[in-house]
Short mmCIF file of N, CA, C and O in Angstrom, two decimals:
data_model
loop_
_atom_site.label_atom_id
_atom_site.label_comp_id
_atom_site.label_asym_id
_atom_site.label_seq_id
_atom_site.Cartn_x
_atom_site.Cartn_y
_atom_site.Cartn_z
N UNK A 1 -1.80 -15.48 -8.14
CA UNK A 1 -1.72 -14.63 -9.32
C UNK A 1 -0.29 -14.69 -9.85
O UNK A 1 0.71 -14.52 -9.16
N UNK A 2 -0.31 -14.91 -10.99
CA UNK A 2 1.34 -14.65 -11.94
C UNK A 2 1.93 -13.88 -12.09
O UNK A 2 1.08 -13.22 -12.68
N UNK A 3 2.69 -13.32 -12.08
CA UNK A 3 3.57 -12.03 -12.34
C UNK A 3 3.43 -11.60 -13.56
O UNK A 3 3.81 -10.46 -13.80
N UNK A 4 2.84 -12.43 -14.67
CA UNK A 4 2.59 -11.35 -16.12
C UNK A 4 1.29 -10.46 -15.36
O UNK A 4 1.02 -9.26 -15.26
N UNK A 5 0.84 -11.34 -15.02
CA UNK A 5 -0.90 -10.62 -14.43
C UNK A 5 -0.81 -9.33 -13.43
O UNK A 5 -1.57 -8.37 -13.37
N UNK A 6 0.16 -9.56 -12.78
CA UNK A 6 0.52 -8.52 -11.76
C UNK A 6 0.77 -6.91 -12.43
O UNK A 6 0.34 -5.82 -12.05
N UNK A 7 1.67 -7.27 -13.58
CA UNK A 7 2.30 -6.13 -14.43
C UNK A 7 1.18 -5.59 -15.22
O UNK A 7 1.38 -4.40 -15.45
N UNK A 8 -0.01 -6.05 -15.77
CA UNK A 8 -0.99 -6.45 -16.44
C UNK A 8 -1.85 -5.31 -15.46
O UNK A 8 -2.03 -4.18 -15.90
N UNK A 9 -2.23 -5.61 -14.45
CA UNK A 9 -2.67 -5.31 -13.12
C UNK A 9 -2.64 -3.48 -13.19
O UNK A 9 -3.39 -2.62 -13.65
N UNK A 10 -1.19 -3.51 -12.36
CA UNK A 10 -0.80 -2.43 -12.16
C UNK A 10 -0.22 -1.82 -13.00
O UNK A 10 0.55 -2.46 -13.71
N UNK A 11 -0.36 -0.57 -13.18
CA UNK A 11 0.32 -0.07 -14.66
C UNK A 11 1.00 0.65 -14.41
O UNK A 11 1.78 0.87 -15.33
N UNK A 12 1.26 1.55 -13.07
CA UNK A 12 2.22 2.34 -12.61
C UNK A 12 1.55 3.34 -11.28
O UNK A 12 0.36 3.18 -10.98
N UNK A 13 2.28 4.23 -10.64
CA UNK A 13 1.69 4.92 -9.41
C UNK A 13 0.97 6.14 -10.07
O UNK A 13 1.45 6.71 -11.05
N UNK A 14 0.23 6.38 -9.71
CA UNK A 14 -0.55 8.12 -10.10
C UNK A 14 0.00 8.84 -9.09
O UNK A 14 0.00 8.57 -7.89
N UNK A 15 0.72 10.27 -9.95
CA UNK A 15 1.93 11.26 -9.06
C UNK A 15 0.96 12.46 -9.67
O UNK A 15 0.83 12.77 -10.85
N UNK A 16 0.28 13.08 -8.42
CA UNK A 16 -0.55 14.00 -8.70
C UNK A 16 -0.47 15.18 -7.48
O UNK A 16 -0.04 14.70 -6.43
N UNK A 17 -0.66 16.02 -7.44
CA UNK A 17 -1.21 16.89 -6.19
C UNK A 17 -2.06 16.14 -5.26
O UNK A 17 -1.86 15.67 -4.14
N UNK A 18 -3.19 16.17 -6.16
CA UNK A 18 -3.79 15.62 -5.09
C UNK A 18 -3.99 13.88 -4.03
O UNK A 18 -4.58 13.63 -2.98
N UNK A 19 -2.94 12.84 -5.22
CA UNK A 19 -2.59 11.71 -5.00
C UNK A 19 -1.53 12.14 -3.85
O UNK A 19 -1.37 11.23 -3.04
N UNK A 20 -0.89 13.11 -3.63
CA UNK A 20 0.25 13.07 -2.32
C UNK A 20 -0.46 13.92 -1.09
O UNK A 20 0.22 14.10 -0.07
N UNK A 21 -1.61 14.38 -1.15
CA UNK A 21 -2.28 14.61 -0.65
C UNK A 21 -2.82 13.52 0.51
O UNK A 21 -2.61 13.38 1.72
N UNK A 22 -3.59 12.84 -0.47
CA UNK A 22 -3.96 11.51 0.16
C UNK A 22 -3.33 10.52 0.71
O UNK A 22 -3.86 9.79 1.55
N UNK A 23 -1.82 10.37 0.19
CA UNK A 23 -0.75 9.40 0.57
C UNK A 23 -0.62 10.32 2.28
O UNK A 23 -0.67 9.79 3.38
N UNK A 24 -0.49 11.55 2.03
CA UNK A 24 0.05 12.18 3.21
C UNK A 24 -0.77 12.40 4.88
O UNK A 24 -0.33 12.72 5.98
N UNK A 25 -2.11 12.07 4.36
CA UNK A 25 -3.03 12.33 5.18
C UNK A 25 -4.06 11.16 5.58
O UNK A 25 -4.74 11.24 6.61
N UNK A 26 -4.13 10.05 4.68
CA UNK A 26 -4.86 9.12 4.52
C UNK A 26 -3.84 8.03 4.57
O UNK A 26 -4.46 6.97 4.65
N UNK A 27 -2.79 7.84 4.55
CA UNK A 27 -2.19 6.39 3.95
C UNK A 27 -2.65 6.00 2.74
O UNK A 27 -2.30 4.87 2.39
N UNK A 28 -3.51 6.75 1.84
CA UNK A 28 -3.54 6.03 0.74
C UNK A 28 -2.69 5.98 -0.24
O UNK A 28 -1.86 6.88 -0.13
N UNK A 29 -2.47 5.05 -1.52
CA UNK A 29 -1.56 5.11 -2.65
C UNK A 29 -2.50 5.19 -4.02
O UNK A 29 -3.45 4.41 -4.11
N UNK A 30 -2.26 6.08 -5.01
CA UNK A 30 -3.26 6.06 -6.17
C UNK A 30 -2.20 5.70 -6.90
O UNK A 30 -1.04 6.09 -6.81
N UNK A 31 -2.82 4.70 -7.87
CA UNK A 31 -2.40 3.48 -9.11
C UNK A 31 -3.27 3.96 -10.57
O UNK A 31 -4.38 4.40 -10.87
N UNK A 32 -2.15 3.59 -11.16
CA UNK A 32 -2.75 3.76 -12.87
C UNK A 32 -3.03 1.82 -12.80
O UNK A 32 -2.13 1.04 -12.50
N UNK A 33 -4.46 1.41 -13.17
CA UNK A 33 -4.66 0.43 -12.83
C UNK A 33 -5.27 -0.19 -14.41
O UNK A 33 -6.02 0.52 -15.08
N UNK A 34 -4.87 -1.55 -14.87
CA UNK A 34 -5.85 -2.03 -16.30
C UNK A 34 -7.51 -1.69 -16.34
O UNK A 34 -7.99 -1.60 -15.21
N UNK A 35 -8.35 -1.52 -17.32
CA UNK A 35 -9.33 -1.01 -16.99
C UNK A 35 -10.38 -2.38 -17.10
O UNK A 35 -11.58 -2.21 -17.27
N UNK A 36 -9.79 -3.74 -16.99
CA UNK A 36 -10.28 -5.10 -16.50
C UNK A 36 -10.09 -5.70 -15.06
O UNK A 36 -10.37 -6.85 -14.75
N UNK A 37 -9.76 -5.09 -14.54
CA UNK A 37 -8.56 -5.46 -13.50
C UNK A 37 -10.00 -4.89 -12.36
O UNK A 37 -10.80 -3.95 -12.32
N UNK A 38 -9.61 -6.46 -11.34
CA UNK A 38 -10.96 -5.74 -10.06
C UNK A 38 -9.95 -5.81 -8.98
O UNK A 38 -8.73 -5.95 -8.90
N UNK A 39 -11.29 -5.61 -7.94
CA UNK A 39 -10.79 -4.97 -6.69
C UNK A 39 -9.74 -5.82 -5.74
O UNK A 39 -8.94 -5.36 -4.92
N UNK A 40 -9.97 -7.16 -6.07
CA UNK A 40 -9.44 -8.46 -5.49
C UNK A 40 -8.09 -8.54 -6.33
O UNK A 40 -7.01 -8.70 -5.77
N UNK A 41 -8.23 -8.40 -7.74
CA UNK A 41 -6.63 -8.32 -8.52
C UNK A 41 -5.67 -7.58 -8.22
O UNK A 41 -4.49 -7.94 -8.15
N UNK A 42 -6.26 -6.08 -7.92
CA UNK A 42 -5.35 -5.25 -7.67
C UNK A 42 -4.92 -4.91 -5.89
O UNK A 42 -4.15 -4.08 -5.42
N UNK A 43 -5.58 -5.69 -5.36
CA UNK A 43 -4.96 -5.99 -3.83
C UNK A 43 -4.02 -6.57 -3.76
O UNK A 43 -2.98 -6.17 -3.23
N UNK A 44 -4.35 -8.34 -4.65
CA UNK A 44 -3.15 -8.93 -4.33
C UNK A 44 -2.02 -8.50 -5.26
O UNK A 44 -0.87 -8.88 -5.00
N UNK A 45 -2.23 -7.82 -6.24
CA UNK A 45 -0.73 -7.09 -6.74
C UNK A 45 -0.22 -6.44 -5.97
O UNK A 45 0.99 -6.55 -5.74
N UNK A 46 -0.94 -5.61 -5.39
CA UNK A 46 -0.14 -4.88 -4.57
C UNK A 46 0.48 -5.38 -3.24
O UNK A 46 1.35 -4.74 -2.66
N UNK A 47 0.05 -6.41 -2.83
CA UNK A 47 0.65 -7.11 -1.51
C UNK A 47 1.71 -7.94 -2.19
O UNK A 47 2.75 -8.11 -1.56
N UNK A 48 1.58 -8.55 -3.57
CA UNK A 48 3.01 -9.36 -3.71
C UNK A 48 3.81 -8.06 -4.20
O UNK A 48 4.95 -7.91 -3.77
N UNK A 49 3.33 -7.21 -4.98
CA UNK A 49 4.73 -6.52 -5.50
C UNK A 49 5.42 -6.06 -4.56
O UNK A 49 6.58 -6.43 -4.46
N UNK A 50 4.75 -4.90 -3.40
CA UNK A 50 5.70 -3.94 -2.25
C UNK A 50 5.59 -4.99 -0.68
O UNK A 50 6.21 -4.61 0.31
N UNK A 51 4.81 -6.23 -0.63
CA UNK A 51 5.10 -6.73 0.30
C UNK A 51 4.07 -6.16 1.43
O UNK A 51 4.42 -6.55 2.55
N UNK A 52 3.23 -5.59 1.45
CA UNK A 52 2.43 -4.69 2.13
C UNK A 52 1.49 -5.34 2.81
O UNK A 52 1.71 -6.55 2.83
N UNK A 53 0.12 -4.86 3.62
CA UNK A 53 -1.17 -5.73 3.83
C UNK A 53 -2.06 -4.25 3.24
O UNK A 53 -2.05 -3.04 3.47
N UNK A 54 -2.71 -5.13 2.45
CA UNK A 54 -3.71 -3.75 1.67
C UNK A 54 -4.82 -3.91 2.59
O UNK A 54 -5.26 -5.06 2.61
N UNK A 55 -5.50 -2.97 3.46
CA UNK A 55 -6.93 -2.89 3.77
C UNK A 55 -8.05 -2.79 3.22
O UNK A 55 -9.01 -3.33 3.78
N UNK A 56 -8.26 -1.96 1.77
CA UNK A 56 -9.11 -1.37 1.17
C UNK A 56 -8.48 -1.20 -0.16
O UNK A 56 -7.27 -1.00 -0.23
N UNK A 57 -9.26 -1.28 -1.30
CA UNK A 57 -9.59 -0.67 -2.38
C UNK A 57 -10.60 0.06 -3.03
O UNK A 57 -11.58 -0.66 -3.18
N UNK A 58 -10.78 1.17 -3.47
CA UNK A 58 -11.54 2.15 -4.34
C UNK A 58 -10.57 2.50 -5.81
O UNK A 58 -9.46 2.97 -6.05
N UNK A 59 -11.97 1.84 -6.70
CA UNK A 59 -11.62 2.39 -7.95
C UNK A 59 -12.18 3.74 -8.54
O UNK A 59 -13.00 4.43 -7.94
N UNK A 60 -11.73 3.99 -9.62
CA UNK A 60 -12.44 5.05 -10.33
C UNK A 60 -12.25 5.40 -11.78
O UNK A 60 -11.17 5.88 -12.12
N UNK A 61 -13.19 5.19 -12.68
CA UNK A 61 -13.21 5.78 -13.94
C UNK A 61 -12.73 6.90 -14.11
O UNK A 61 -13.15 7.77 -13.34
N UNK A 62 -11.81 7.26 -15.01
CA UNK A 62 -11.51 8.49 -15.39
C UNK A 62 -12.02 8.98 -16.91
O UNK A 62 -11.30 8.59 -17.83
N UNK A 63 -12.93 9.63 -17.19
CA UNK A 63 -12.81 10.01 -18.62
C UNK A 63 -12.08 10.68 -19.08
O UNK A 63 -11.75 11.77 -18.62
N UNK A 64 -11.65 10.15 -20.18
CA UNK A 64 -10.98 11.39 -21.18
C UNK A 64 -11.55 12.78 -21.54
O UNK A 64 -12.71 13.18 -21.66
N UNK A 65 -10.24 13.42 -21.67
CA UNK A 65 -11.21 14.83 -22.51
C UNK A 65 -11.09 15.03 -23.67
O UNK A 65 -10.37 14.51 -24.52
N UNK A 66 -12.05 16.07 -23.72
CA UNK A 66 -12.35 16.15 -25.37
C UNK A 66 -11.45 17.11 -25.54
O UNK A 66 -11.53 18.06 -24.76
N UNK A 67 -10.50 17.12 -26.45
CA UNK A 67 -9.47 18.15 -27.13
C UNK A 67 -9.70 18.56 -28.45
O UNK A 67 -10.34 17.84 -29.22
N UNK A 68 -9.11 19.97 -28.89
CA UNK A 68 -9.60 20.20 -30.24
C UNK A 68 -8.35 19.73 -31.02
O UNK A 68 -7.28 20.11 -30.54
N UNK A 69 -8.29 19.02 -32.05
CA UNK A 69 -6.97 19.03 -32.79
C UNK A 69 -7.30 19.71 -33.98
O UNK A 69 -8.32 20.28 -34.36
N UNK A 70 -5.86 19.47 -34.65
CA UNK A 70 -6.27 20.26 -36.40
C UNK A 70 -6.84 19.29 -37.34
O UNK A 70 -6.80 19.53 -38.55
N UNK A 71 -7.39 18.14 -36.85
CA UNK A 71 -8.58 17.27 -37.74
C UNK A 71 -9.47 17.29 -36.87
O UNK A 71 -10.01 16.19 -36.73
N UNK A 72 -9.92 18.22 -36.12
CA UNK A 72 -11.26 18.19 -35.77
C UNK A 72 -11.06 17.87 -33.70
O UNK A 72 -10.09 18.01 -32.96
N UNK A 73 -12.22 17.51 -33.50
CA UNK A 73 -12.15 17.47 -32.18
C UNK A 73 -11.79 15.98 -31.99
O UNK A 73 -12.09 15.14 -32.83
N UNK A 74 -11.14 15.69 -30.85
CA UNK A 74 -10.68 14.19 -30.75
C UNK A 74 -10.53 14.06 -29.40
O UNK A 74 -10.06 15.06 -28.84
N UNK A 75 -10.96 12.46 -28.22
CA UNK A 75 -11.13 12.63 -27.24
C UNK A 75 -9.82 11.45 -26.79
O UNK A 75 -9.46 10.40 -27.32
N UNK A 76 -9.47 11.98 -25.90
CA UNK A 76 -8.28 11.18 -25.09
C UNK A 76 -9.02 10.24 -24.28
O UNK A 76 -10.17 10.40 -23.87
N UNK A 77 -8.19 9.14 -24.06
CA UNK A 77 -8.98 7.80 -23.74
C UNK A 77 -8.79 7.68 -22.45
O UNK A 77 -7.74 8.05 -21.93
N UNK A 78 -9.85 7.12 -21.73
CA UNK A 78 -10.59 6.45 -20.41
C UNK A 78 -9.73 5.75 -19.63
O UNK A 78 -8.89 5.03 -20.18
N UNK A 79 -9.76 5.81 -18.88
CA UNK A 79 -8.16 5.18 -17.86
C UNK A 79 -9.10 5.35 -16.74
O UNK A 79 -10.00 6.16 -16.50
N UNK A 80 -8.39 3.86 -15.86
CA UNK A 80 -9.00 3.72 -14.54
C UNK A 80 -7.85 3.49 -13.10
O UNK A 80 -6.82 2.83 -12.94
N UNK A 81 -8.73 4.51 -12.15
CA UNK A 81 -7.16 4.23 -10.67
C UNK A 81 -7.71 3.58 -9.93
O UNK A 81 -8.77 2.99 -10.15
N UNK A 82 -6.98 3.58 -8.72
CA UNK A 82 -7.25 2.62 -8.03
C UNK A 82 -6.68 3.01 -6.43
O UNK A 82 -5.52 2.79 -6.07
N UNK A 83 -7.75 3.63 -5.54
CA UNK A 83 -6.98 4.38 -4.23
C UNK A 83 -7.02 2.68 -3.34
O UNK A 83 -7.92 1.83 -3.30
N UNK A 84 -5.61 2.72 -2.69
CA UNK A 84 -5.79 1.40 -2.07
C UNK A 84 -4.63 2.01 -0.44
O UNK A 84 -3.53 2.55 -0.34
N UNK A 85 -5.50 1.63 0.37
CA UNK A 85 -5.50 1.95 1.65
C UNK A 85 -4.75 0.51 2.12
O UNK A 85 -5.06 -0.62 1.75
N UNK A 86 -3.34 1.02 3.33
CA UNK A 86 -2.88 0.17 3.86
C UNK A 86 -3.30 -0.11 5.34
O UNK A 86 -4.36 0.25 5.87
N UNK A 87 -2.45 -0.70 5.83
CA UNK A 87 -2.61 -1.49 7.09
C UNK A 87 -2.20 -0.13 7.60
O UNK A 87 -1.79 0.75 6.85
N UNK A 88 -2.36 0.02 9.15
CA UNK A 88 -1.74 1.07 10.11
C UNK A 88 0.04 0.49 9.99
O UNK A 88 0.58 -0.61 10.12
N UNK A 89 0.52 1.82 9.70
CA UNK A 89 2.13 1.94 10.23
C UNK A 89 2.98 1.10 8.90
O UNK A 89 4.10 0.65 9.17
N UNK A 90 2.55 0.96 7.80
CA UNK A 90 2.91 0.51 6.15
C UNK A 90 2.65 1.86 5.02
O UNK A 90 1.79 2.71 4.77
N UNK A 91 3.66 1.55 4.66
CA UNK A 91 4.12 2.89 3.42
C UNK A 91 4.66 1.55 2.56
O UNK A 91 5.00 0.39 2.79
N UNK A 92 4.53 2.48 1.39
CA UNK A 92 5.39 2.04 -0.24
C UNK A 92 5.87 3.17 -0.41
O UNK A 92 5.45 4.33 -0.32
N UNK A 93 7.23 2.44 -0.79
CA UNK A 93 8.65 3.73 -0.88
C UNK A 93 8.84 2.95 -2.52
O UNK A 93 9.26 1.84 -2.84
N UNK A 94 8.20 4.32 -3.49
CA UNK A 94 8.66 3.51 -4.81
C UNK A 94 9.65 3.73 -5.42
O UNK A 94 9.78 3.34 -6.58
N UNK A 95 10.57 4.40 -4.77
CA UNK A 95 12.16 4.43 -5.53
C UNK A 95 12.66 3.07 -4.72
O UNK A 95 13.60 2.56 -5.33
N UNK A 96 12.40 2.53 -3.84
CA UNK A 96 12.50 1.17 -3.33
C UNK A 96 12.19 -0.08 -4.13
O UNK A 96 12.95 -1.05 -4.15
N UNK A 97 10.93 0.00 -4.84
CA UNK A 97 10.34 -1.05 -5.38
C UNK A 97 11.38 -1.40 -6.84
O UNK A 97 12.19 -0.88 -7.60
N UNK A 98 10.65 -2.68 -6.54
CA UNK A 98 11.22 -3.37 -8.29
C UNK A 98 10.34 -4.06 -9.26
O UNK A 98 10.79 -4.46 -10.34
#
Protein backbone atom coordinates (compact mmCIF):
# COMPACT_ATOMS: atom_id res chain seq x y z
CA UNK A 1 0.00 0.00 0.00
CA UNK A 2 1.28 3.74 -0.78
CA UNK A 3 1.39 6.28 1.58
CA UNK A 4 -1.17 8.61 -0.33
CA UNK A 5 -3.52 5.51 0.34
CA UNK A 6 -2.54 5.18 3.87
CA UNK A 7 -3.52 8.99 4.62
CA UNK A 8 -6.60 8.30 2.38
CA UNK A 9 -7.18 5.29 4.77
CA UNK A 10 -6.94 6.72 8.03
CA UNK A 11 -8.34 9.98 8.68
CA UNK A 12 -7.40 10.50 12.21
CA UNK A 13 -7.93 8.75 15.94
CA UNK A 14 -11.60 8.96 17.45
CA UNK A 15 -11.01 10.80 21.11
CA UNK A 16 -14.20 9.94 22.82
CA UNK A 17 -15.27 8.72 26.35
CA UNK A 18 -16.09 5.93 25.35
CA UNK A 19 -13.06 5.27 22.68
CA UNK A 20 -10.62 5.56 26.00
CA UNK A 21 -12.69 3.33 27.53
CA UNK A 22 -11.98 0.68 25.18
CA UNK A 23 -8.28 1.64 24.59
CA UNK A 24 -8.14 1.18 28.47
CA UNK A 25 -9.76 -2.06 28.96
CA UNK A 26 -9.68 -3.79 25.64
CA UNK A 27 -6.43 -2.67 23.85
CA UNK A 28 -8.50 -1.33 21.38
CA UNK A 29 -7.85 2.00 19.19
CA UNK A 30 -11.00 3.80 17.45
CA UNK A 31 -10.12 5.56 13.97
CA UNK A 32 -12.00 8.12 11.92
CA UNK A 33 -11.63 5.80 8.88
CA UNK A 34 -12.55 6.72 4.66
CA UNK A 35 -15.98 5.43 4.18
CA UNK A 36 -14.31 3.11 1.05
CA UNK A 37 -11.66 1.90 2.95
CA UNK A 38 -11.97 -2.12 4.13
CA UNK A 39 -10.95 -4.17 6.72
CA UNK A 40 -7.60 -5.38 5.06
CA UNK A 41 -6.75 -1.44 4.11
CA UNK A 42 -7.10 -0.23 7.31
CA UNK A 43 -4.92 -2.99 9.06
CA UNK A 44 -2.18 -2.52 6.95
CA UNK A 45 -2.28 1.31 7.58
CA UNK A 46 -2.18 0.86 10.70
CA UNK A 47 0.80 -1.59 10.95
CA UNK A 48 2.91 0.66 8.52
CA UNK A 49 1.99 3.96 10.11
CA UNK A 50 2.59 3.10 14.24
CA UNK A 51 4.63 -0.03 13.41
CA UNK A 52 2.25 -2.29 15.39
CA UNK A 53 0.77 -6.05 14.66
CA UNK A 54 -3.04 -5.40 14.30
CA UNK A 55 -5.09 -8.58 15.38
CA UNK A 56 -8.55 -7.54 14.50
CA UNK A 57 -10.67 -5.06 12.86
CA UNK A 58 -14.41 -3.90 13.42
CA UNK A 59 -16.00 -1.29 11.49
CA UNK A 60 -18.96 0.81 11.96
CA UNK A 61 -21.34 3.17 10.23
CA UNK A 62 -22.08 6.16 11.92
CA UNK A 63 -25.12 8.19 10.89
CA UNK A 64 -25.48 11.61 10.93
CA UNK A 65 -28.01 13.58 12.77
CA UNK A 66 -30.69 15.37 11.84
CA UNK A 67 -30.28 19.06 13.09
CA UNK A 68 -32.69 21.91 12.84
CA UNK A 69 -31.08 24.94 11.11
CA UNK A 70 -32.62 28.36 10.14
CA UNK A 71 -33.26 26.90 6.47
CA UNK A 72 -35.00 24.16 7.65
CA UNK A 73 -33.89 20.80 8.96
CA UNK A 74 -30.48 19.57 7.61
CA UNK A 75 -28.62 16.27 8.33
CA UNK A 76 -24.86 15.98 9.17
CA UNK A 77 -23.06 13.44 7.17
CA UNK A 78 -22.25 9.62 7.65
CA UNK A 79 -18.76 8.86 8.76
CA UNK A 80 -17.31 5.48 9.34
CA UNK A 81 -14.70 4.01 12.45
CA UNK A 82 -12.87 1.52 12.71
CA UNK A 83 -12.13 -0.44 16.35
CA UNK A 84 -8.81 -2.26 15.59
CA UNK A 85 -7.44 -4.55 18.25
CA UNK A 86 -3.66 -5.14 18.82
CA UNK A 87 -1.31 -7.84 19.47
CA UNK A 88 -0.86 -8.60 23.43
CA UNK A 89 1.62 -6.03 25.15
CA UNK A 90 1.39 -3.11 21.86
CA UNK A 91 -0.04 0.38 22.43
CA UNK A 92 -0.06 3.49 19.96
CA UNK A 93 1.24 6.52 21.72
CA UNK A 94 -0.17 9.25 19.27
CA UNK A 95 1.69 12.23 20.44
CA UNK A 96 4.53 9.76 19.28
CA UNK A 97 3.31 9.15 15.83
CA UNK A 98 4.08 10.99 12.56
Amino acid sequence: MNQERIYKVLLGPHISEKATVVAEEHGQYVFKVAKDATKLEIKKAVEQLFEVSVDAVRTAVVKGKTKRTRFGMGKRSDWKKAYVSLAQGQEIDFADAE
